[in-house]
Amino acid sequence: MAGTTPGTPRVLRAMNDRAALDLMLAEGPLSRGRIGELTGLSKPTASQLLARLEQAGLVRVTGRSAGRPGPNAQLYAVNGDAAHVAGVDVTTARVLAGVADVTGRVAGRFELPTPAGTHGRTRPPATELVVRAVEGAAEAAGVDVSALHRTVVGTPGAFDPSTGRLRYASHLPGWHSPTLLEEMAAALPMPVEYDNDVNLVAVAEQRRGAAEGREDFVLLWNEQGIGAALVIGGRLHRGRTGGAGEVGFLPVPGTPLVRDPAERNSGGFQALAGAGAVLRWAHELGLASDPEADVQTNAADLVARAVAAVGGADDGGDEGEGGEGGGGVRPHDAAYDALLSRLATGTAVGLASMVAVLDPQLIVLSGGVLMAGGERLRRLVQAELRELAVPEPALRLGTVTGEPVLHGALESALATTRDEVFDTSR
C-alpha cells in the first residue's frame, strides 16, 4: 500500500478488502453475511466492499447458498482470472513449468526433457529451455505469456546476489553463464525470480504442508543430492551467497574429510547418507539394483523395498516419539534392515549438527530417498537423533509430495503477486 497514510479511510478500506479476499481464498465462496460475520463488518459495509471488489475484477458471483432458512444469498469467490503466475522446476533431466491462477489452482503444466547432448547435438541454452517450458505451460492453461504477472524458477544451488552467477550446482550444465540472468530477463516479458529448489519445497510445506504454522523449522531433502532449507522467524535464511542449507558439503564423522568440496561437488554428509551411499550399502549387503535407472531412483527404490521387506510403518506412538518399533526381522530380511538402519544413522548424524546450531521447532524430511522410507524410517531417524542431539525437535514427513519444487515456486510467485493485485489502495 505504498503512497498511503496509515489510518485513513482509504487504507482501512484496503485492509478490509484484503482481509475479505484472504478469507475467500481460505474458505472458498462466501456470502455477504458470512463475510460480515468473519470480518466484523456491518452488512452495508460488507455490501460496499463486495461491490468494490467485483468492479475491480477481483471477485465474482459463483452461485447461491442453499440449505439455510430464508432466501438464498449470493456467494462470492476470488476471480482466478485476476492474475496468473508461472513456476519452473529445473533439474539435470528436465525443466518442468506450471501456471496457476491467483487462487492457486494449477491451470496448466509442461515438461521438457533435457537429456545431455548426443550424436553431435548440443544441449539447448538454459534460457531457451525455460522460455519453451513457460510458453508450453501458459498454452496449456489458455493464458498468453504476456499476461503472466511473475515467474519463479527453482534450481539446485543458488544464484549469488553479488555476482548473479549460479553456485553450488556444478552438475547443472548450461546454467553458469555470467550473463544468464540478463538473458532470461530479456527473453521473458514478466519479472523473473530465482530460488534454491529445496527452499521452494520449504515454502510449499510452510504454506500448505507439514510445516504449516511453524516459524522455525528445517527441511531436509535427499534426492539427487542432500540439501536443507532453513526457516527462522518465519522467513527463509539464505545466507550471504545464497548457500545456507547446502548441507551436502557438511563435514561429518564417518566419512573421509572432503577438501575442495566445490570442485568435487560433494561433501561429507552427501557421502554419508546420500543416494550414492544407499547404492554402496546395497552392493555391500548383496541387494540388487537397477543398472538402467539413475542414482536417486535406484536409491528410493531400494529404500522402499527395504521398508516393505521389514514390515513398513510401526503402529502406535505420537509425533516426535522415537523408537524402532516392534517385531523381529526375519533372517532373509536382515540386509534390508541394515540398509534402513545405516540410512537412519547417517541422516541423524547430519541433522544433529543442524539441531545443535539452529534448535528448530520442527524437522521435515522430504525428497524421494527419505520419503520412500515412510514412517518407519522417520521413527528410526528420530530414535537416532535423540541419542545424538540435546534438543529434541519434532520430526515429520513432508506432505507436499507431488512436484513439491514446482508447487513451492508457484506459492512464492503467488505471495508477491497477491500483494500487488489485491492492493486496492492504489
mmCIF file of C-alpha atoms in Angstrom, residues 32-382:
data_model
loop_
_atom_site.group_PDB
_atom_site.id
_atom_site.type_symbol
_atom_site.label_atom_id
_atom_site.label_comp_id
_atom_site.label_asym_id
_atom_site.label_seq_id
_atom_site.Cartn_x
_atom_site.Cartn_y
_atom_site.Cartn_z
ATOM 1 C CA ARG A 32 -22.128 -11.179 2.151
ATOM 2 C CA GLY A 33 -23.494 -12.109 5.557
ATOM 3 C CA ARG A 34 -20.756 -14.649 6.237
ATOM 4 C CA ILE A 35 -18.035 -12.181 5.240
ATOM 5 C CA GLY A 36 -19.584 -9.698 7.677
ATOM 6 C CA GLU A 37 -19.548 -12.309 10.448
ATOM 7 C CA LEU A 38 -15.915 -13.287 9.827
ATOM 8 C CA THR A 39 -14.595 -9.728 9.472
ATOM 9 C CA GLY A 40 -16.857 -7.939 11.931
ATOM 10 C CA LEU A 41 -18.104 -5.577 9.208
ATOM 11 C CA SER A 42 -21.687 -4.389 9.088
ATOM 12 C CA LYS A 43 -23.912 -5.626 6.271
ATOM 13 C CA PRO A 44 -23.852 -2.284 4.431
ATOM 14 C CA THR A 45 -20.049 -2.109 4.694
ATOM 15 C CA ALA A 46 -19.707 -5.714 3.520
ATOM 16 C CA SER A 47 -22.003 -4.950 0.578
ATOM 17 C CA GLN A 48 -19.906 -1.921 -0.392
ATOM 18 C CA LEU A 49 -16.738 -3.997 -0.077
ATOM 19 C CA LEU A 50 -18.032 -6.742 -2.385
ATOM 20 C CA ALA A 51 -19.309 -4.220 -4.921
ATOM 21 C CA ARG A 52 -15.907 -2.557 -4.921
ATOM 22 C CA LEU A 53 -14.051 -5.861 -5.370
ATOM 23 C CA GLU A 54 -16.437 -7.041 -8.064
ATOM 24 C CA GLN A 55 -15.988 -3.812 -10.001
ATOM 25 C CA ALA A 56 -12.204 -4.221 -9.742
ATOM 26 C CA GLY A 57 -12.480 -7.724 -11.205
ATOM 27 C CA LEU A 58 -11.151 -9.365 -8.039
ATOM 28 C CA VAL A 59 -14.279 -11.324 -7.065
ATOM 29 C CA ARG A 60 -17.250 -12.762 -8.901
ATOM 30 C CA VAL A 61 -20.588 -14.316 -8.030
ATOM 31 C CA THR A 62 -20.347 -18.100 -8.211
ATOM 32 C CA GLY A 63 -23.847 -19.155 -7.121
ATOM 33 C CA ARG A 64 -26.267 -19.012 -4.245
ATOM 34 C CA SER A 65 -26.257 -20.553 -0.799
ATOM 35 C CA ALA A 66 -28.653 -23.389 -0.066
ATOM 36 C CA GLY A 67 -29.835 -25.383 2.919
ATOM 37 C CA ARG A 68 -30.419 -22.443 5.264
ATOM 38 C CA PRO A 69 -33.660 -20.765 6.348
ATOM 39 C CA GLY A 70 -34.657 -17.660 4.408
ATOM 40 C CA PRO A 71 -33.778 -16.546 0.894
ATOM 41 C CA ASN A 72 -30.662 -17.952 -0.712
ATOM 42 C CA ALA A 73 -27.773 -15.496 -0.652
ATOM 43 C CA GLN A 74 -25.304 -14.841 -3.438
ATOM 44 C CA LEU A 75 -21.900 -16.465 -2.971
ATOM 45 C CA TYR A 76 -18.731 -14.584 -3.857
ATOM 46 C CA ALA A 77 -15.311 -16.061 -4.670
ATOM 47 C CA VAL A 78 -11.938 -14.705 -5.742
ATOM 48 C CA ASN A 79 -11.787 -14.323 -9.512
ATOM 49 C CA GLY A 80 -9.000 -16.651 -10.575
ATOM 50 C CA ASP A 81 -8.559 -14.790 -13.851
ATOM 51 C CA ALA A 82 -7.464 -11.647 -11.990
ATOM 52 C CA ALA A 83 -3.846 -12.822 -12.289
ATOM 53 C CA HIS A 84 -1.718 -15.770 -13.350
ATOM 54 C CA VAL A 85 1.814 -16.770 -12.359
ATOM 55 C CA ALA A 86 4.331 -19.358 -13.508
ATOM 56 C CA GLY A 87 6.666 -21.636 -11.596
ATOM 57 C CA VAL A 88 9.616 -23.588 -13.002
ATOM 58 C CA ASP A 89 11.457 -26.592 -11.556
ATOM 59 C CA VAL A 90 14.870 -27.217 -13.140
ATOM 60 C CA THR A 91 16.820 -30.473 -12.810
ATOM 61 C CA THR A 92 19.547 -32.079 -14.880
ATOM 62 C CA ALA A 93 16.934 -34.290 -16.556
ATOM 63 C CA ARG A 94 14.091 -31.865 -17.335
ATOM 64 C CA VAL A 95 12.536 -28.452 -16.996
ATOM 65 C CA LEU A 96 9.006 -28.525 -15.556
ATOM 66 C CA ALA A 97 6.788 -25.444 -15.689
ATOM 67 C CA GLY A 98 3.328 -24.761 -14.324
ATOM 68 C CA VAL A 99 0.873 -21.879 -14.490
ATOM 69 C CA ALA A 100 -1.579 -21.118 -11.682
ATOM 70 C CA ASP A 101 -4.321 -18.550 -11.345
ATOM 71 C CA VAL A 102 -4.413 -16.177 -8.394
ATOM 72 C CA THR A 103 -6.455 -18.647 -6.314
ATOM 73 C CA GLY A 104 -3.622 -21.176 -6.579
ATOM 74 C CA ARG A 105 -5.393 -23.503 -8.997
ATOM 75 C CA VAL A 106 -2.834 -25.040 -11.352
ATOM 76 C CA ALA A 107 -4.269 -24.398 -14.804
ATOM 77 C CA GLY A 108 -1.514 -25.832 -16.989
ATOM 78 C CA ARG A 109 1.836 -27.597 -16.867
ATOM 79 C CA PHE A 110 4.514 -28.512 -19.382
ATOM 80 C CA GLU A 111 7.506 -30.807 -19.008
ATOM 81 C CA LEU A 112 10.533 -30.513 -21.276
ATOM 82 C CA PRO A 113 13.097 -33.354 -21.076
ATOM 83 C CA THR A 114 16.673 -32.099 -21.195
ATOM 84 C CA PRO A 115 18.944 -35.048 -21.952
ATOM 85 C CA ALA A 116 22.623 -34.424 -22.403
ATOM 86 C CA GLY A 117 23.622 -33.597 -25.978
ATOM 87 C CA THR A 118 24.220 -36.721 -28.061
ATOM 88 C CA HIS A 119 25.081 -37.597 -31.655
ATOM 89 C CA GLY A 120 26.746 -34.234 -32.224
ATOM 90 C CA ARG A 121 23.792 -32.244 -30.898
ATOM 91 C CA THR A 122 24.396 -29.731 -28.130
ATOM 92 C CA ARG A 123 22.074 -29.076 -25.234
ATOM 93 C CA PRO A 124 19.837 -26.032 -25.876
ATOM 94 C CA PRO A 125 20.706 -22.899 -23.870
ATOM 95 C CA ALA A 126 19.132 -22.640 -20.419
ATOM 96 C CA THR A 127 17.196 -19.533 -21.414
ATOM 97 C CA GLU A 128 15.615 -21.310 -24.366
ATOM 98 C CA LEU A 129 14.618 -24.266 -22.201
ATOM 99 C CA VAL A 130 12.913 -22.080 -19.580
ATOM 100 C CA VAL A 131 11.128 -19.959 -22.184
ATOM 101 C CA ARG A 132 9.841 -23.029 -24.021
ATOM 102 C CA ALA A 133 8.633 -24.604 -20.777
ATOM 103 C CA VAL A 134 6.852 -21.441 -19.607
ATOM 104 C CA GLU A 135 5.269 -20.951 -23.019
ATOM 105 C CA GLY A 136 4.102 -24.572 -23.025
ATOM 106 C CA ALA A 137 2.542 -24.266 -19.563
ATOM 107 C CA ALA A 138 0.859 -20.978 -20.491
ATOM 108 C CA GLU A 139 -0.580 -22.525 -23.639
ATOM 109 C CA ALA A 140 -1.877 -25.483 -21.625
ATOM 110 C CA ALA A 141 -3.530 -23.010 -19.243
ATOM 111 C CA GLY A 142 -5.061 -20.976 -22.058
ATOM 112 C CA VAL A 143 -3.149 -17.878 -20.994
ATOM 113 C CA ASP A 144 -0.875 -15.666 -23.068
ATOM 114 C CA VAL A 145 2.674 -15.500 -21.721
ATOM 115 C CA SER A 146 2.488 -11.705 -21.684
ATOM 116 C CA ALA A 147 -0.400 -11.940 -19.199
ATOM 117 C CA LEU A 148 1.704 -13.743 -16.570
ATOM 118 C CA HIS A 149 2.458 -11.466 -13.622
ATOM 119 C CA ARG A 150 5.566 -13.251 -12.376
ATOM 120 C CA THR A 151 7.705 -16.367 -12.809
ATOM 121 C CA VAL A 152 9.716 -18.054 -10.068
ATOM 122 C CA VAL A 153 12.438 -20.503 -11.131
ATOM 123 C CA GLY A 154 13.787 -23.178 -8.781
ATOM 124 C CA THR A 155 17.226 -24.669 -9.411
ATOM 125 C CA PRO A 156 19.787 -26.685 -7.493
ATOM 126 C CA GLY A 157 22.331 -24.423 -5.838
ATOM 127 C CA ALA A 158 21.737 -20.693 -5.593
ATOM 128 C CA PHE A 159 22.434 -17.515 -7.521
ATOM 129 C CA ASP A 160 24.988 -15.421 -5.649
ATOM 130 C CA PRO A 161 23.380 -11.980 -5.117
ATOM 131 C CA SER A 162 26.732 -10.236 -5.521
ATOM 132 C CA THR A 163 27.674 -11.826 -8.869
ATOM 133 C CA GLY A 164 24.421 -13.130 -10.343
ATOM 134 C CA ARG A 165 26.086 -16.471 -11.033
ATOM 135 C CA LEU A 166 24.858 -19.910 -10.010
ATOM 136 C CA ARG A 167 26.878 -21.533 -7.240
ATOM 137 C CA TYR A 168 26.834 -24.940 -5.526
ATOM 138 C CA ALA A 169 25.461 -26.710 -8.641
ATOM 139 C CA SER A 170 28.335 -27.515 -10.974
ATOM 140 C CA HIS A 171 26.383 -30.596 -12.109
ATOM 141 C CA LEU A 172 23.725 -28.414 -13.828
ATOM 142 C CA PRO A 173 25.015 -27.779 -17.375
ATOM 143 C CA GLY A 174 24.347 -24.516 -19.175
ATOM 144 C CA TRP A 175 23.433 -22.501 -16.081
ATOM 145 C CA HIS A 176 26.759 -20.868 -15.275
ATOM 146 C CA SER A 177 26.974 -18.047 -17.789
ATOM 147 C CA PRO A 178 27.707 -14.659 -16.167
ATOM 148 C CA THR A 179 25.000 -13.102 -18.352
ATOM 149 C CA LEU A 180 22.331 -15.776 -17.799
ATOM 150 C CA LEU A 181 20.021 -13.675 -15.628
ATOM 151 C CA GLU A 182 20.145 -10.773 -18.052
ATOM 152 C CA GLU A 183 19.381 -13.122 -20.939
ATOM 153 C CA MET A 184 16.438 -14.609 -19.041
ATOM 154 C CA ALA A 185 15.068 -11.146 -18.188
ATOM 155 C CA ALA A 186 15.250 -10.144 -21.854
ATOM 156 C CA ALA A 187 13.564 -13.344 -23.052
ATOM 157 C CA LEU A 188 10.579 -13.341 -20.680
ATOM 158 C CA PRO A 189 8.087 -10.454 -20.511
ATOM 159 C CA MET A 190 7.376 -10.657 -16.778
ATOM 160 C CA PRO A 191 9.501 -10.269 -13.610
ATOM 161 C CA VAL A 192 11.549 -13.434 -13.013
ATOM 162 C CA GLU A 193 12.815 -14.512 -9.612
ATOM 163 C CA TYR A 194 15.102 -17.410 -8.690
ATOM 164 C CA ASP A 195 15.433 -19.568 -5.611
ATOM 165 C CA ASN A 196 17.027 -22.781 -4.472
ATOM 166 C CA ASP A 197 14.843 -25.801 -5.182
ATOM 167 C CA VAL A 198 14.885 -27.059 -1.579
ATOM 168 C CA ASN A 199 13.963 -23.591 -0.314
ATOM 169 C CA LEU A 200 10.892 -23.741 -2.542
ATOM 170 C CA VAL A 201 9.911 -27.137 -1.125
ATOM 171 C CA ALA A 202 10.030 -25.496 2.312
ATOM 172 C CA VAL A 203 7.764 -22.711 1.030
ATOM 173 C CA ALA A 204 5.237 -25.312 -0.114
ATOM 174 C CA GLU A 205 5.406 -27.206 3.201
ATOM 175 C CA GLN A 206 5.035 -23.983 5.210
ATOM 176 C CA ARG A 207 2.072 -22.726 3.188
ATOM 177 C CA ARG A 208 0.059 -25.941 2.955
ATOM 178 C CA GLY A 209 2.035 -28.891 4.269
ATOM 179 C CA ALA A 210 3.786 -30.411 7.252
ATOM 180 C CA ALA A 211 5.262 -27.088 8.455
ATOM 181 C CA GLU A 212 2.081 -25.026 8.213
ATOM 182 C CA GLY A 213 2.017 -22.521 11.045
ATOM 183 C CA ARG A 214 5.643 -23.155 12.072
ATOM 184 C CA GLU A 215 8.023 -20.200 12.387
ATOM 185 C CA ASP A 216 11.274 -22.147 12.878
ATOM 186 C CA PHE A 217 11.960 -25.373 11.048
ATOM 187 C CA VAL A 218 14.483 -27.248 8.951
ATOM 188 C CA LEU A 219 13.524 -29.156 5.823
ATOM 189 C CA LEU A 220 15.993 -31.891 4.864
ATOM 190 C CA TRP A 221 15.893 -33.005 1.229
ATOM 191 C CA ASN A 222 17.522 -36.186 -0.083
ATOM 192 C CA GLU A 223 17.155 -36.964 -3.768
ATOM 193 C CA GLN A 224 19.750 -36.201 -6.442
ATOM 194 C CA GLY A 225 21.692 -34.532 -3.645
ATOM 195 C CA ILE A 226 21.289 -33.686 0.027
ATOM 196 C CA GLY A 227 20.230 -30.158 0.896
ATOM 197 C CA ALA A 228 18.298 -28.272 3.536
ATOM 198 C CA ALA A 229 16.084 -25.230 3.832
ATOM 199 C CA LEU A 230 16.322 -23.130 6.988
ATOM 200 C CA VAL A 231 13.287 -21.152 8.117
ATOM 201 C CA ILE A 232 13.983 -18.821 11.041
ATOM 202 C CA GLY A 233 11.343 -16.491 12.429
ATOM 203 C CA GLY A 234 9.012 -17.448 9.585
ATOM 204 C CA ARG A 235 11.499 -16.411 6.877
ATOM 205 C CA LEU A 236 13.879 -18.405 4.728
ATOM 206 C CA HIS A 237 17.504 -17.899 5.670
ATOM 207 C CA ARG A 238 19.610 -17.888 2.502
ATOM 208 C CA GLY A 239 22.972 -16.601 3.725
ATOM 209 C CA ARG A 240 25.360 -14.095 2.154
ATOM 210 C CA THR A 241 25.926 -16.029 -1.087
ATOM 211 C CA GLY A 242 22.650 -17.958 -1.112
ATOM 212 C CA GLY A 243 24.391 -21.092 0.108
ATOM 213 C CA ALA A 244 22.715 -21.511 3.504
ATOM 214 C CA GLY A 245 21.361 -25.046 3.593
ATOM 215 C CA GLU A 246 23.916 -26.607 1.232
ATOM 216 C CA VAL A 247 24.493 -29.230 3.905
ATOM 217 C CA GLY A 248 25.581 -31.940 1.495
ATOM 218 C CA PHE A 249 29.012 -30.264 1.806
ATOM 219 C CA LEU A 250 28.934 -30.545 5.626
ATOM 220 C CA PRO A 251 31.926 -32.436 7.096
ATOM 221 C CA VAL A 252 30.601 -35.227 9.300
ATOM 222 C CA PRO A 253 32.106 -38.145 11.202
ATOM 223 C CA GLY A 254 32.020 -41.470 9.434
ATOM 224 C CA THR A 255 33.397 -40.267 6.091
ATOM 225 C CA PRO A 256 36.818 -39.073 4.928
ATOM 226 C CA LEU A 257 37.333 -35.311 5.115
ATOM 227 C CA VAL A 258 36.480 -33.813 1.720
ATOM 228 C CA ARG A 259 38.719 -30.914 0.771
ATOM 229 C CA ASP A 260 37.746 -28.537 -2.059
ATOM 230 C CA PRO A 261 34.082 -29.643 -1.905
ATOM 231 C CA ALA A 262 33.058 -27.075 -4.532
ATOM 232 C CA GLU A 263 35.454 -28.636 -7.026
ATOM 233 C CA ARG A 264 34.288 -32.147 -6.186
ATOM 234 C CA ASN A 265 30.615 -31.088 -5.961
ATOM 235 C CA SER A 266 30.290 -33.354 -2.947
ATOM 236 C CA GLY A 267 30.950 -33.388 0.761
ATOM 237 C CA GLY A 268 30.831 -35.470 3.901
ATOM 238 C CA PHE A 269 27.077 -35.546 4.543
ATOM 239 C CA GLN A 270 26.369 -36.351 0.894
ATOM 240 C CA ALA A 271 28.863 -39.225 1.029
ATOM 241 C CA LEU A 272 27.491 -40.459 4.347
ATOM 242 C CA ALA A 273 23.749 -40.520 3.628
ATOM 243 C CA GLY A 274 23.060 -39.514 0.016
ATOM 244 C CA ALA A 275 21.651 -41.637 -2.769
ATOM 245 C CA GLY A 276 25.138 -42.844 -3.710
ATOM 246 C CA ALA A 277 25.645 -44.141 -0.174
ATOM 247 C CA VAL A 278 22.421 -46.161 -0.401
ATOM 248 C CA LEU A 279 23.695 -47.841 -3.570
ATOM 249 C CA ARG A 280 27.049 -48.517 -1.920
ATOM 250 C CA TRP A 281 25.365 -50.176 1.046
ATOM 251 C CA ALA A 282 23.163 -52.230 -1.255
ATOM 252 C CA HIS A 283 26.257 -53.567 -3.016
ATOM 253 C CA GLU A 284 27.933 -54.376 0.312
ATOM 254 C CA LEU A 285 24.786 -56.123 1.566
ATOM 255 C CA GLY A 286 24.186 -58.097 -1.632
ATOM 256 C CA LEU A 287 20.994 -56.266 -2.616
ATOM 257 C CA ALA A 288 20.220 -55.911 -6.322
ATOM 258 C CA SER A 289 19.621 -52.546 -8.007
ATOM 259 C CA ASP A 290 18.558 -51.499 -11.488
ATOM 260 C CA PRO A 291 21.630 -50.709 -13.636
ATOM 261 C CA GLU A 292 19.471 -48.721 -16.086
ATOM 262 C CA ALA A 293 17.967 -46.350 -13.505
ATOM 263 C CA ASP A 294 19.543 -43.125 -12.262
ATOM 264 C CA VAL A 295 21.123 -42.986 -8.820
ATOM 265 C CA GLN A 296 18.280 -41.292 -6.939
ATOM 266 C CA THR A 297 15.598 -43.528 -8.483
ATOM 267 C CA ASN A 298 17.636 -46.610 -7.610
ATOM 268 C CA ALA A 299 18.179 -45.399 -4.040
ATOM 269 C CA ALA A 300 14.500 -44.582 -3.476
ATOM 270 C CA ASP A 301 13.502 -47.976 -4.871
ATOM 271 C CA LEU A 302 15.929 -49.778 -2.549
ATOM 272 C CA VAL A 303 14.629 -47.892 0.480
ATOM 273 C CA ALA A 304 11.007 -48.617 -0.464
ATOM 274 C CA ARG A 305 11.830 -52.323 -0.905
ATOM 275 C CA ALA A 306 13.574 -52.325 2.459
ATOM 276 C CA VAL A 307 10.518 -50.882 4.200
ATOM 277 C CA ALA A 308 8.275 -53.452 2.526
ATOM 278 C CA ALA A 309 10.625 -56.287 3.461
ATOM 279 C CA VAL A 310 10.931 -55.438 7.148
ATOM 280 C CA GLY A 311 7.306 -54.601 7.762
ATOM 281 C CA GLY A 312 6.586 -50.967 6.848
ATOM 282 C CA ALA A 313 5.372 -48.458 9.408
ATOM 283 C CA ASP A 314 5.243 -49.230 13.100
ATOM 284 C CA ASP A 315 1.976 -48.968 14.974
ATOM 285 C CA GLY A 316 1.367 -46.577 17.827
ATOM 286 C CA GLY A 317 3.292 -43.607 19.133
ATOM 287 C CA ASP A 318 2.766 -39.908 18.755
ATOM 288 C CA GLU A 319 4.580 -37.472 16.514
ATOM 289 C CA GLY A 320 8.127 -36.904 17.637
ATOM 290 C CA GLU A 321 8.399 -40.085 19.689
ATOM 291 C CA GLY A 322 11.402 -42.253 18.917
ATOM 292 C CA GLY A 323 11.784 -45.991 18.996
ATOM 293 C CA GLU A 324 12.456 -48.524 16.324
ATOM 294 C CA GLY A 325 9.132 -50.275 16.524
ATOM 295 C CA GLY A 326 8.101 -53.785 17.304
ATOM 296 C CA GLY A 327 8.603 -57.073 15.633
ATOM 297 C CA GLY A 328 11.765 -59.027 14.886
ATOM 298 C CA VAL A 329 13.352 -59.113 11.493
ATOM 299 C CA ARG A 330 13.350 -62.375 9.593
ATOM 300 C CA PRO A 331 16.854 -63.610 8.729
ATOM 301 C CA HIS A 332 16.456 -63.120 4.985
ATOM 302 C CA ASP A 333 15.357 -59.521 5.587
ATOM 303 C CA ALA A 334 18.413 -58.642 7.683
ATOM 304 C CA ALA A 335 20.150 -56.925 4.753
ATOM 305 C CA TYR A 336 17.211 -54.608 4.171
ATOM 306 C CA ASP A 337 17.008 -53.873 7.878
ATOM 307 C CA ALA A 338 20.706 -52.985 7.876
ATOM 308 C CA LEU A 339 20.241 -50.653 4.908
ATOM 309 C CA LEU A 340 17.466 -48.743 6.690
ATOM 310 C CA SER A 341 19.499 -48.555 9.889
ATOM 311 C CA ARG A 342 22.526 -47.145 8.056
ATOM 312 C CA LEU A 343 20.396 -44.553 6.291
ATOM 313 C CA ALA A 344 18.725 -43.526 9.561
ATOM 314 C CA THR A 345 22.054 -43.203 11.370
ATOM 315 C CA GLY A 346 23.700 -41.252 8.552
ATOM 316 C CA THR A 347 20.725 -38.916 8.278
ATOM 317 C CA ALA A 348 20.645 -38.319 12.031
ATOM 318 C CA VAL A 349 24.389 -37.565 12.164
ATOM 319 C CA GLY A 350 23.979 -34.681 9.732
ATOM 320 C CA LEU A 351 20.799 -33.462 11.380
ATOM 321 C CA ALA A 352 22.457 -33.415 14.797
ATOM 322 C CA SER A 353 24.838 -30.670 13.628
ATOM 323 C CA MET A 354 21.939 -28.583 12.335
ATOM 324 C CA VAL A 355 19.937 -29.088 15.516
ATOM 325 C CA ALA A 356 22.883 -28.008 17.662
ATOM 326 C CA VAL A 357 23.184 -24.726 15.749
ATOM 327 C CA LEU A 358 19.531 -23.925 14.977
ATOM 328 C CA ASP A 359 17.433 -25.665 17.668
ATOM 329 C CA PRO A 360 14.373 -25.736 15.354
ATOM 330 C CA GLN A 361 10.784 -26.422 16.360
ATOM 331 C CA LEU A 362 10.453 -28.998 13.626
ATOM 332 C CA ILE A 363 12.400 -31.032 11.077
ATOM 333 C CA VAL A 364 10.614 -32.038 7.859
ATOM 334 C CA LEU A 365 12.006 -34.973 5.875
ATOM 335 C CA SER A 366 11.456 -34.728 2.128
ATOM 336 C CA GLY A 367 12.842 -35.842 -1.225
ATOM 337 C CA GLY A 368 12.471 -39.200 -2.921
ATOM 338 C CA VAL A 369 15.017 -41.151 -0.863
ATOM 339 C CA LEU A 370 13.651 -40.111 2.549
ATOM 340 C CA MET A 371 10.001 -40.228 1.528
ATOM 341 C CA ALA A 372 10.473 -43.792 0.270
ATOM 342 C CA GLY A 373 11.317 -44.774 3.854
ATOM 343 C CA GLY A 374 7.991 -43.509 5.115
ATOM 344 C CA GLU A 375 7.005 -43.642 8.750
ATOM 345 C CA ARG A 376 9.374 -46.475 9.606
ATOM 346 C CA LEU A 377 12.434 -44.521 8.506
ATOM 347 C CA ARG A 378 11.139 -41.389 10.229
ATOM 348 C CA ARG A 379 10.933 -43.265 13.528
ATOM 349 C CA LEU A 380 14.410 -44.716 13.076
ATOM 350 C CA VAL A 381 15.869 -41.254 12.359
ATOM 351 C CA GLN A 382 14.049 -39.808 15.382
#
